[in-house]
Tab-separated table of C-alpha atoms in Angstrom:
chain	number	residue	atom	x	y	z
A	1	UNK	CA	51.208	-11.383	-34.780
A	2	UNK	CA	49.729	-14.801	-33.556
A	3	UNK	CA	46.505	-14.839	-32.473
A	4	UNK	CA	45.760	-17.605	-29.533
A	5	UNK	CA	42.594	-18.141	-28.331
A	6	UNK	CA	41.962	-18.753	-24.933
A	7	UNK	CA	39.207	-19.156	-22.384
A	8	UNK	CA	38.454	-15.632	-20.143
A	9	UNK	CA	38.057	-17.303	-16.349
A	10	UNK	CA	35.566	-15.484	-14.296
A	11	UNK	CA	33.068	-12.910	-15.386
A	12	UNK	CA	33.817	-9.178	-15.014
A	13	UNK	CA	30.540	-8.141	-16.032
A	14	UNK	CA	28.586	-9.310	-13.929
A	15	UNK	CA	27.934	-8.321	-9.972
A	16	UNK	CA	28.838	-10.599	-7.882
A	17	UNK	CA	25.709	-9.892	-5.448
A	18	UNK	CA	23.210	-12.248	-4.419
A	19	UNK	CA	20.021	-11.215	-6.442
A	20	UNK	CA	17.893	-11.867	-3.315
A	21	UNK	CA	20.244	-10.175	-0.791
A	22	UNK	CA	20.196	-7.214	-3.175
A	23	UNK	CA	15.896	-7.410	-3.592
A	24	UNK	CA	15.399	-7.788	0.123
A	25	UNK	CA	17.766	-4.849	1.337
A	26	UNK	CA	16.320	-2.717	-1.115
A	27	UNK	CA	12.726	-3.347	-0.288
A	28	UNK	CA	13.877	-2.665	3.771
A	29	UNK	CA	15.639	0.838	2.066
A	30	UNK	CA	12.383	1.800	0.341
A	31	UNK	CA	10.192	1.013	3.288
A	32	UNK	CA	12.144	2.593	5.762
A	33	UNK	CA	12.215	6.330	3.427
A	34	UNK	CA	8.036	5.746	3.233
A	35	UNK	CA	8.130	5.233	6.913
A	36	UNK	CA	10.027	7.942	7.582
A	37	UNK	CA	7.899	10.005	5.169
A	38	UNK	CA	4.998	9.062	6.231
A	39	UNK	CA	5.841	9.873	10.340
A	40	UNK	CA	7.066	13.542	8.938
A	41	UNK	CA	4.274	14.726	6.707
A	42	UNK	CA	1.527	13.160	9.432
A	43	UNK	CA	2.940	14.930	11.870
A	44	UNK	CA	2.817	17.966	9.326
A	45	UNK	CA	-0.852	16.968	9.395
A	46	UNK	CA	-1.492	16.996	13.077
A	47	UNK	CA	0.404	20.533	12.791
A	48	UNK	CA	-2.295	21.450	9.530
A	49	UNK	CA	-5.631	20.185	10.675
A	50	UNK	CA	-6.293	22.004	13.806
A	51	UNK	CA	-5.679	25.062	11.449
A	52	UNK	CA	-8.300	24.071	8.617
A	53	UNK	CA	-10.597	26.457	7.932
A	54	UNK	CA	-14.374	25.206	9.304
A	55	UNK	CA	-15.491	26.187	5.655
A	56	UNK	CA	-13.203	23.974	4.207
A	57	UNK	CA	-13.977	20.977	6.443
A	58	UNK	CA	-17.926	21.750	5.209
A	59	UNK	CA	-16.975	21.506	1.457
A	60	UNK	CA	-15.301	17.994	2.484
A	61	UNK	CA	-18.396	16.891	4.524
A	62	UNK	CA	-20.655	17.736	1.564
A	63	UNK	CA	-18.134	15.066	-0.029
A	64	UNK	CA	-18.696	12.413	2.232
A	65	UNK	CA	-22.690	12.803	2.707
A	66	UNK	CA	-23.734	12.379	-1.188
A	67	UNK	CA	-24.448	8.632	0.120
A	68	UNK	CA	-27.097	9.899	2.174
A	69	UNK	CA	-30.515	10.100	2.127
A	70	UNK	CA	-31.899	13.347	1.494
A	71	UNK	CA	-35.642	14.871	2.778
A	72	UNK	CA	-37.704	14.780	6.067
A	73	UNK	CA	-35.780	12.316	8.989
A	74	UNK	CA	-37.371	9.390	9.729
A	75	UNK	CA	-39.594	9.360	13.093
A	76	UNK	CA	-36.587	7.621	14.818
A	77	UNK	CA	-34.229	10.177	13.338
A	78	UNK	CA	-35.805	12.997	15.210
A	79	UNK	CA	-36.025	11.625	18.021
A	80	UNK	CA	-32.407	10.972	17.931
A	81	UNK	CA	-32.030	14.695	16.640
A	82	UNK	CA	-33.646	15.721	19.930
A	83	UNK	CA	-31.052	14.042	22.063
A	84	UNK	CA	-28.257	15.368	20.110
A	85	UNK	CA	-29.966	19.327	20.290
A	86	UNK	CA	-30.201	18.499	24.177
A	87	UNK	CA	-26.422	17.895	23.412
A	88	UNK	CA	-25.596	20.495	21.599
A	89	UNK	CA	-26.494	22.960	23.668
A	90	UNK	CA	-24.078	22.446	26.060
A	91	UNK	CA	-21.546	21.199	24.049
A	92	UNK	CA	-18.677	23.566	24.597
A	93	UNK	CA	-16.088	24.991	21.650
A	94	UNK	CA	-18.077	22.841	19.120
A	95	UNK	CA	-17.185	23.767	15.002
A	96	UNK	CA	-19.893	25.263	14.059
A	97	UNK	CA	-21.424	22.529	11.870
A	98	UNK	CA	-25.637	21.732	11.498
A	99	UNK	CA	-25.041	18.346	13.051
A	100	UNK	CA	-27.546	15.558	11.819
A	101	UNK	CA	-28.291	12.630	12.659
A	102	UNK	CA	-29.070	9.282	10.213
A	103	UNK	CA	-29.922	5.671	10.808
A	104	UNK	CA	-28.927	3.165	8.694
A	105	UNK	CA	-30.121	-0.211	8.904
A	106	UNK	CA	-27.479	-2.320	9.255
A	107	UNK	CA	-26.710	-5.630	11.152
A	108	UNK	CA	-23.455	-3.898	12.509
A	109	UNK	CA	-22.984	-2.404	15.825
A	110	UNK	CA	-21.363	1.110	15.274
A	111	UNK	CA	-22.005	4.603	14.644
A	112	UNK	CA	-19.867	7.105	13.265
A	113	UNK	CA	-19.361	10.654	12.199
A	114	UNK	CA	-18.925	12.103	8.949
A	115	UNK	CA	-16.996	15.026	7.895
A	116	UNK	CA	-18.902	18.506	8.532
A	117	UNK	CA	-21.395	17.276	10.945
A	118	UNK	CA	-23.024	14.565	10.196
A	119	UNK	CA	-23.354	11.575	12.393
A	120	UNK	CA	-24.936	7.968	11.084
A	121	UNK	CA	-26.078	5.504	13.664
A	122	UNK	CA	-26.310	1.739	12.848
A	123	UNK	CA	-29.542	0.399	13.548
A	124	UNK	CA	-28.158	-2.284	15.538
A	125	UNK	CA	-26.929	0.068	17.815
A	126	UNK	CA	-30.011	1.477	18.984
A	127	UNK	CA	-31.076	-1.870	19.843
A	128	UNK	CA	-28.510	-3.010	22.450
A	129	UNK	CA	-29.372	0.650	23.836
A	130	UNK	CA	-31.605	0.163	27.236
A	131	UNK	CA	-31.282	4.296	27.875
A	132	UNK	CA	-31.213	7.485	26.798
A	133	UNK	CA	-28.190	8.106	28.156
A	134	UNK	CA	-26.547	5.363	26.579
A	135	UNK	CA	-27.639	6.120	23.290
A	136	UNK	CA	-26.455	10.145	24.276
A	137	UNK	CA	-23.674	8.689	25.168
A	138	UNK	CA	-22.650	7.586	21.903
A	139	UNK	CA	-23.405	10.559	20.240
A	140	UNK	CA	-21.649	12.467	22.168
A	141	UNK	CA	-18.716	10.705	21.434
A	142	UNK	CA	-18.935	11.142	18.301
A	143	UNK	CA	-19.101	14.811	18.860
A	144	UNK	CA	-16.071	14.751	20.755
A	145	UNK	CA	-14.536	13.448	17.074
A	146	UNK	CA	-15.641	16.542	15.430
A	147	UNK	CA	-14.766	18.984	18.753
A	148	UNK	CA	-10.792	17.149	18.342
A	149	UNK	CA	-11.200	17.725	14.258
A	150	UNK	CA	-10.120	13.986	14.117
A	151	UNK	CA	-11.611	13.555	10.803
A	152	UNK	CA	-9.184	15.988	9.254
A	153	UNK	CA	-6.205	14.089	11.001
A	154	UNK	CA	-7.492	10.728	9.370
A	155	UNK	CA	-8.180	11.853	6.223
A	156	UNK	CA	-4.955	14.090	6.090
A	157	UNK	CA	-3.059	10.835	6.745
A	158	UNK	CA	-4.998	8.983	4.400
A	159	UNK	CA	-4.530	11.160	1.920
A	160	UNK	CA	-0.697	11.392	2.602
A	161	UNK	CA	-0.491	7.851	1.999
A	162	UNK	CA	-1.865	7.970	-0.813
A	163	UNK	CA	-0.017	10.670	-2.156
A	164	UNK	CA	3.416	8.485	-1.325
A	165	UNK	CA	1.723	5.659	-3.063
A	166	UNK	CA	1.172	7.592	-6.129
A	167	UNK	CA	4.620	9.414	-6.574
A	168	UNK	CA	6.174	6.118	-5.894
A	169	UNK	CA	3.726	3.733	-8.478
A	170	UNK	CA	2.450	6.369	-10.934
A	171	UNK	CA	-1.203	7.534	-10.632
A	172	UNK	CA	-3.290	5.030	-12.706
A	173	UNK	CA	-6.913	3.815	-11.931
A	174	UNK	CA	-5.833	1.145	-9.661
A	175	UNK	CA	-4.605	4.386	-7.319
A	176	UNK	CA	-7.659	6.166	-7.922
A	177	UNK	CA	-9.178	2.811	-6.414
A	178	UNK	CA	-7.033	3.425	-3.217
A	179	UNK	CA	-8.099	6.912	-2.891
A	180	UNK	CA	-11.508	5.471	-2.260
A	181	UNK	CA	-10.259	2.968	0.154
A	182	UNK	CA	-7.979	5.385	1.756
A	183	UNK	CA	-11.247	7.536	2.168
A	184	UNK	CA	-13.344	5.331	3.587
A	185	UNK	CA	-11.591	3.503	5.743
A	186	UNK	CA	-10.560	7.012	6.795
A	187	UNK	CA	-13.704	8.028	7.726
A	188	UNK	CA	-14.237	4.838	9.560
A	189	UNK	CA	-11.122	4.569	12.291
A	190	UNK	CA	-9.587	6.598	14.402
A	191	UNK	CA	-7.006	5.711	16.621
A	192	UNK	CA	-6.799	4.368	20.172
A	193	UNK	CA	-6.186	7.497	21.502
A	194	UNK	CA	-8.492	9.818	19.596
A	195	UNK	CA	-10.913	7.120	20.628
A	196	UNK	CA	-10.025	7.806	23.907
A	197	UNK	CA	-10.114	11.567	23.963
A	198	UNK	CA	-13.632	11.002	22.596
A	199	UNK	CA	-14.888	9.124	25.174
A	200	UNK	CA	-13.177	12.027	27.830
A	201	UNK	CA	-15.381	14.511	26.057
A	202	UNK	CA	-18.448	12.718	25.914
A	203	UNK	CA	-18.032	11.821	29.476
A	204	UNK	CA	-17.710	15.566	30.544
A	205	UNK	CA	-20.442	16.601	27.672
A	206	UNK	CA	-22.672	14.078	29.303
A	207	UNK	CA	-22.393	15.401	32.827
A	208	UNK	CA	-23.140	18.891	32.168
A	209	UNK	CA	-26.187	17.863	29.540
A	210	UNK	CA	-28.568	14.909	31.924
A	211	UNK	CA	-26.078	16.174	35.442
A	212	UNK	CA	-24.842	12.863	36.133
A	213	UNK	CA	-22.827	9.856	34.522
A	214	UNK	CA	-25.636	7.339	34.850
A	215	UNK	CA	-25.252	4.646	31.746
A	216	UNK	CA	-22.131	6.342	30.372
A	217	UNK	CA	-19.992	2.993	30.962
A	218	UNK	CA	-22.996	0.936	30.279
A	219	UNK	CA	-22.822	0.425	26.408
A	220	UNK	CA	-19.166	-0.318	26.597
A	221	UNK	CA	-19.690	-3.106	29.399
A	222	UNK	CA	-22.533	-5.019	27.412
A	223	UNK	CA	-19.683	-4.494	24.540
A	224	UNK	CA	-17.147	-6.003	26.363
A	225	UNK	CA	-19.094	-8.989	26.945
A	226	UNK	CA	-19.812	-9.225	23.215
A	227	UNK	CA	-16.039	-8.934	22.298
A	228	UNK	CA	-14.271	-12.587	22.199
A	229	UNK	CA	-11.116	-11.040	20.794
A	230	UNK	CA	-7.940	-12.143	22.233
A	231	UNK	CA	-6.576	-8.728	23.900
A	232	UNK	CA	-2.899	-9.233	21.872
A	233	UNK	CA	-4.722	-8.765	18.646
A	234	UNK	CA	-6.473	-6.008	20.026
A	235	UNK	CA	-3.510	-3.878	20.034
A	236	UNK	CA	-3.381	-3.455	16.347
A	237	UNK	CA	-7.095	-2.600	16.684
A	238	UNK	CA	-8.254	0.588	15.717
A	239	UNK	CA	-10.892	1.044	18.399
A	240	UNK	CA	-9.685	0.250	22.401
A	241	UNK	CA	-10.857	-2.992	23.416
A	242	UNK	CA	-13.953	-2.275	25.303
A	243	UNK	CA	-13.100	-3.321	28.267
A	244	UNK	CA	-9.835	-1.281	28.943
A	245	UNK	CA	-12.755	1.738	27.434
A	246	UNK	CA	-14.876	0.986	30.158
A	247	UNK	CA	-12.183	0.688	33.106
A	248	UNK	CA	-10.932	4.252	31.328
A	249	UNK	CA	-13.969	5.709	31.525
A	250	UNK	CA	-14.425	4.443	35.480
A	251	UNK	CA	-11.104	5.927	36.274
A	252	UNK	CA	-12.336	9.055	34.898
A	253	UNK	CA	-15.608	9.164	36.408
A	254	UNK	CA	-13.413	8.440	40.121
A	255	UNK	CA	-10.788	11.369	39.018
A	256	UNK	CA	-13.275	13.978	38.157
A	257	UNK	CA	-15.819	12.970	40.858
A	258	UNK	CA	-18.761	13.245	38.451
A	259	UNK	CA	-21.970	12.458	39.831
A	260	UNK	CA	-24.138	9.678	39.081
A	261	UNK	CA	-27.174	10.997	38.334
A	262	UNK	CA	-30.937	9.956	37.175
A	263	UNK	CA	-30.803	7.409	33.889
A	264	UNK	CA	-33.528	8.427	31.061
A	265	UNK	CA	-35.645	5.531	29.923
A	266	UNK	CA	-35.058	4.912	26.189
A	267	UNK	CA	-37.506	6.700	24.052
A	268	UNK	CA	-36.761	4.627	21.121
A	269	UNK	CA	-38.845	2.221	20.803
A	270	UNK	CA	-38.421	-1.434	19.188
A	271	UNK	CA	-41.260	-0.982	16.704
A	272	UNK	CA	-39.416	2.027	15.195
A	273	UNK	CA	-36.253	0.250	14.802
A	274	UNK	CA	-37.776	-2.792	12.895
A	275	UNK	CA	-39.278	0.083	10.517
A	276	UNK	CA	-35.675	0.369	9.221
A	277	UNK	CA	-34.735	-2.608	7.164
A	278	UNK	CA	-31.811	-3.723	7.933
A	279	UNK	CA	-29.066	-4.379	5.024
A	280	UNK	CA	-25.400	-5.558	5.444
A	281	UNK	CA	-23.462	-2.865	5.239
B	1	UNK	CA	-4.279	-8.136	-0.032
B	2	UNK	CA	-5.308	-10.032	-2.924
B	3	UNK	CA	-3.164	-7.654	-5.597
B	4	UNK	CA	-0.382	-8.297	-2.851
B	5	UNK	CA	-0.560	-12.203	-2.766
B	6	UNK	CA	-0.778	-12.057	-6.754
B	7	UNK	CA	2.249	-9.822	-6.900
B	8	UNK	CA	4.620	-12.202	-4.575
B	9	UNK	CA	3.336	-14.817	-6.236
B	10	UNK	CA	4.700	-13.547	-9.430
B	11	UNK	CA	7.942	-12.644	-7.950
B	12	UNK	CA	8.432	-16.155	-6.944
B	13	UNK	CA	7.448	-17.946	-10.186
B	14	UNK	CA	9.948	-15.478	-11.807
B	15	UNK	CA	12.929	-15.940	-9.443
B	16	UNK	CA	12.518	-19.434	-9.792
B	17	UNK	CA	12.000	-19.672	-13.426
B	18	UNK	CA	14.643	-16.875	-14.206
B	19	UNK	CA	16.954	-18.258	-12.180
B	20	UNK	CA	16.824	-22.194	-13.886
B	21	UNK	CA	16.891	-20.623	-17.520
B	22	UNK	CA	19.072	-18.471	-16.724
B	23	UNK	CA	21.715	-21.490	-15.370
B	24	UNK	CA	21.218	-23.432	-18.113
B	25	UNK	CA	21.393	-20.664	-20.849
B	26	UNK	CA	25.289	-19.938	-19.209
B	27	UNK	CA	26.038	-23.945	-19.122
B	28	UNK	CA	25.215	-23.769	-22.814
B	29	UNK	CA	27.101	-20.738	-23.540
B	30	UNK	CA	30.320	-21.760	-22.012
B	31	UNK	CA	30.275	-25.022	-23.874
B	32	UNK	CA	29.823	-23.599	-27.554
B	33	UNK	CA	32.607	-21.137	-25.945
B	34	UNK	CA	34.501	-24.108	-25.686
B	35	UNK	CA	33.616	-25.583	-28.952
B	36	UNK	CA	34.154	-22.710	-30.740
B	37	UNK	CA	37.716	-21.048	-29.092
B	38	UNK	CA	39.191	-22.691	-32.278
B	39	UNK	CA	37.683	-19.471	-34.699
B	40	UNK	CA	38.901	-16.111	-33.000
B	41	UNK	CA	36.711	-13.024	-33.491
B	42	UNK	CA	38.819	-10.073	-33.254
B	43	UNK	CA	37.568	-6.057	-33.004
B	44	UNK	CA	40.646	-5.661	-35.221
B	45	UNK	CA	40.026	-3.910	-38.713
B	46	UNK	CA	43.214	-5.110	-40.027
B	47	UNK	CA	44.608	-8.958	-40.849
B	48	UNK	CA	46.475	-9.985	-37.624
B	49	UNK	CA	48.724	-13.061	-40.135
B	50	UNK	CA	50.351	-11.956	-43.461
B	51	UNK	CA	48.626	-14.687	-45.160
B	52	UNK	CA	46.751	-14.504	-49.021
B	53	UNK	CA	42.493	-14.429	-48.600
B	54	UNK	CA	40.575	-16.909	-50.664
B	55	UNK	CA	37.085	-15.202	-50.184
B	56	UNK	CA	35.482	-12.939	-47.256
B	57	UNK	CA	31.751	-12.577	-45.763
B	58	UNK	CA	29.700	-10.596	-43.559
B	59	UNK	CA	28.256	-12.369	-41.013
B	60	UNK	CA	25.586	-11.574	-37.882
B	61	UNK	CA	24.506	-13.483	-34.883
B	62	UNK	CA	21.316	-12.020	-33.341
B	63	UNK	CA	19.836	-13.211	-29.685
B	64	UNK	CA	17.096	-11.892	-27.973
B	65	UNK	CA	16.716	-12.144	-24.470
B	66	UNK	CA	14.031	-11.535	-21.753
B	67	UNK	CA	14.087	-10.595	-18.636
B	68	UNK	CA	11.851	-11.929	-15.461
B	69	UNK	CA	9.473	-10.534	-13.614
B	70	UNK	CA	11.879	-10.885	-10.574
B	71	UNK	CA	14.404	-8.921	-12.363
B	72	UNK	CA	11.798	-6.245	-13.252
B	73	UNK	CA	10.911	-5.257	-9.947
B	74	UNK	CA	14.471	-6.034	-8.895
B	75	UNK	CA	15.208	-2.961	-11.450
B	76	UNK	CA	12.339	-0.698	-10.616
B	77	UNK	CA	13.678	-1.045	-6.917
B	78	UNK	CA	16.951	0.217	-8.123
B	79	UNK	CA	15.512	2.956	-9.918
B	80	UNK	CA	14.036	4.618	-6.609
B	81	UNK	CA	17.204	4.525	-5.103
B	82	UNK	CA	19.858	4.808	-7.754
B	83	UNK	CA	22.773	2.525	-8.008
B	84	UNK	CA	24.417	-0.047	-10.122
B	85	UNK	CA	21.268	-2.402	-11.718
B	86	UNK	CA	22.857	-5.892	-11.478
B	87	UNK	CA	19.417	-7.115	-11.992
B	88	UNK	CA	20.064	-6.995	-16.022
B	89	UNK	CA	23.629	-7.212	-15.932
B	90	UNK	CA	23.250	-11.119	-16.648
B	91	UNK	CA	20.508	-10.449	-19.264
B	92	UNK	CA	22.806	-8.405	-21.134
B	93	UNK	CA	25.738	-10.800	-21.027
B	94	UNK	CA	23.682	-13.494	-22.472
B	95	UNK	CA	22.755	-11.596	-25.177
B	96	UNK	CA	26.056	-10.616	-26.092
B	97	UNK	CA	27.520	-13.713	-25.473
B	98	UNK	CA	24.955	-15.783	-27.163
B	99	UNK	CA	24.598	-13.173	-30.160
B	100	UNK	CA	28.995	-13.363	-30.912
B	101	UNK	CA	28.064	-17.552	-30.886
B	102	UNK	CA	25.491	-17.594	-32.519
B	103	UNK	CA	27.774	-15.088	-35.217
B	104	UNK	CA	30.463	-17.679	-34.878
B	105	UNK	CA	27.677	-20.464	-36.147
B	106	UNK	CA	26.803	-18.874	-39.254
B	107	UNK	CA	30.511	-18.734	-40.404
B	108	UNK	CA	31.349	-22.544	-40.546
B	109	UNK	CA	35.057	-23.082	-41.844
B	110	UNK	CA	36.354	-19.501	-41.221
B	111	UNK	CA	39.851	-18.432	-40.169
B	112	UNK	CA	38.941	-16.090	-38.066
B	113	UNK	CA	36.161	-13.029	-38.135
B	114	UNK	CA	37.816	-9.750	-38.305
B	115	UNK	CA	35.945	-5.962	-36.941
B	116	UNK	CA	33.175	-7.586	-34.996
B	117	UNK	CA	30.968	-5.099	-33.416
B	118	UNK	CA	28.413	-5.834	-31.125
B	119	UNK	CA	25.749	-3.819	-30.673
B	120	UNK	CA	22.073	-3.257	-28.485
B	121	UNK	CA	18.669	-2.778	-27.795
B	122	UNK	CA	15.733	-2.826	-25.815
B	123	UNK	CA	12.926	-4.657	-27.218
B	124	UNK	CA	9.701	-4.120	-25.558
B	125	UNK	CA	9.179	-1.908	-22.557
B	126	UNK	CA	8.950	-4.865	-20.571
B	127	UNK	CA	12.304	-5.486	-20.871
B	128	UNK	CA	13.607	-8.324	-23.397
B	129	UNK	CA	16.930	-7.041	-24.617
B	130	UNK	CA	18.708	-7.770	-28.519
B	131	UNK	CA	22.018	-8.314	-28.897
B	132	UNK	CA	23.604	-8.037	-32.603
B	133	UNK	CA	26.970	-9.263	-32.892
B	134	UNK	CA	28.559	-8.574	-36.746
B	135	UNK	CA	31.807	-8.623	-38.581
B	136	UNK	CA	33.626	-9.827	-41.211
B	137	UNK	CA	34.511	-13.875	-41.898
B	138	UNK	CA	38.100	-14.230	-43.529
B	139	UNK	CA	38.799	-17.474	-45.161
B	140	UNK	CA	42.554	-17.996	-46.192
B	141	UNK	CA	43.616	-19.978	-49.222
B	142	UNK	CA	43.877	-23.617	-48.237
């Protein structure tokens, strides 16, 4: 037998797929299944959360609170505490939680609640606050966030992520990072329309507590003003742009017919805010 | 979002690098092929020509070849989903390839290379891949 070499034309072993094609369609595979994933087991979260036992939700807030300070409130704190009690008493359905309030100095205007009952107010807030009312106002908001159980949903969904991102990448220290993150952030935002179902109960809780609406929109107006934010960017926004918050809240002040009522002067006064130092949180 | 930028960043460098090595490795390779079509290598274990044997030798060509970090996540894609993994289908073509030239090389005046094997490995887990390519040179009396 004769052997002739020859030249093989082509190459058999070898795909004949673009590399990039092949990257791209894969990456729009993968993030379509988390997607889908991630719609499924959050709304197995919406499903879990109302369900979650309020001793479970009090092992979480203990948690979440190590990062405060323990012993007697500041002077400010109680006096915040007082409004809240005032509050709390009417508050209807509330988990039953020891809510507390904290101030934290900080040059940032927010406030938010923390798993199993605690609520920490920026200092900043209290200054832009010209009533008791308003300042009620935002706590009762953030008691509408613990009477919806929306920290559970945020942290459920948080968690969920997380628990995708970890299956999927392997559970090293750089995931242990995000669980943090998750957390936080977590803790932090809600969305649009929990915000908005907060407000609702606030509004209502506000009503039956001082018998009138006065200086429930007012926070949210000087807000507004504040906000230079282009309203498309808004939409990706955690929190409602003010504005559309405050015409919300007039609608539902109109719908319900809720009366006016007598504002409270604000009882905080400016001296006690400069006691706490501010830091940038 | 920085970890993100970083990780694009070194997608790009190795789709771009990958692919230019890559293209010139194959221009190489099909030239020696060309060079050396002249010296069969045949899986045979048996002479294919009736012809008396001054002296045989075991020879080996050897190539190691790494992969890109575009090919790695390319791969680890592929592995969520299941599939065929064209991402190292080139990288293991090279090797082969370059490994039976490189075998071809170390038997200068041979009549042709008789039971060549090829065989492979994985390197490091971060995926470089050896190709051995052996067999045995058969020079006829001149």
């Amino acid at each position: 037998m004769k052997f002739t070499p020859r030249q093989i034309k082509g190459n058999v072993n070898i795909s004949p797929v673009s590399p990039v094609k092949d990257f791209f369609e894969l990456v729009l595979r993968i993030l379509g299944l988390i997607l889908a994933a991630y719609i499924l087991l959050g709304l197995a979260v919406d499903y879990i959360a109302p369900r979650v036992s309020i001793k479970t939700e009090r092992k979480l807030g203990r948690l979440f609170s190590a990062g405060l300070k323990k012993g007697e409130p500041s002077g400010l704190e109680a006096r915040l505490q007082r409004i809240l009690d005032e509050l709390l008493e009417k508050g209807r359905e509330l988990p039953p939680f020891t809510y507390k309030v904290y101030v934290e100095g900080s040059k940032k205007i927010n406030a938010f609640a923390l798993p199993g009952g605690n609520i920490v107010v920026f200092s900043a807030l209290l200054k832009k606050a010209d009533s008791e009312n308003e300042l009620a106002m935002v706590l009762a908001h953030e008691l509408g966030h613990f009477y919806h159980r929306d920290h559970l949903r945020g942290l459920g969904r948080g968690l969920i992520f997380l628990l995708i991102s970890s299956v999927l990448f392997g559970g090293d220290s750089s995931a242990n990072n995000l669980i943090h993150n998750a957390l936080t952030s977590a803790q932090m935002s809600f969305s649009r329309s929990q915000e908005r179902a907060a407000d609702l109960y606030a509004l209502d809780l506000l009503n039956k507590t001082y018998g009138g609406v006065a200086g429930a929109v007012d926070f949210f107006e000087k807000m507004s003003f504040k906000e230079k934010c282009w309203p498309v960017f808004y939409v990706f926004s955690s929190h409602p742009y003010p504005q559309s918050r405050v015409a919300a809240l007039k609608e539902a002040i109109k719908i319900k017919g809720y009366p006016v009522g007598q504002k409270r002067p604000n009882i905080i006064s400016e001296d006690a805010i400069q006691e706490t130092k501010e830091k940038d949180i | 979002m920085l970890d993100l930028i970083f990780l694009v960043i070194m997608i790009g460098v190795g789709y771009f690098a990958g692919t230019r090595v890559e293209k010139k490795h194959y221009k190489s390779i099909e030239e020696r092929e060309a060079k050396f079509i002249y010296l069969p290598a045949v899986s045979s274990k048996n002479l294919l020509e009736d012809r008396p044997i001054d002296s045989t030798l075991l020879v080996q060509g050897n190539a190691v070849i790494a992969t890109d970090y575009f090919k790695v996540i390319l791969a680890g894609l592929r592995n969520l989903l299941g599939g065929e993994v064209s991402a190292y289908e080139s990288l293991l073509d090279r090797a082969r390839r370059e490994a039976v030239l490189r075998l071809k090389e170390s038997a200068q005046g041979a009549d042709i290379i008789l039971n060549l094997r090829i065989e492979t490995c994985q390197i490091s887990t971060a995926g470089s891949t050896e190709a051995l390519a052996y067999g045995t040179a058969v020079y006829y009396k001149k």
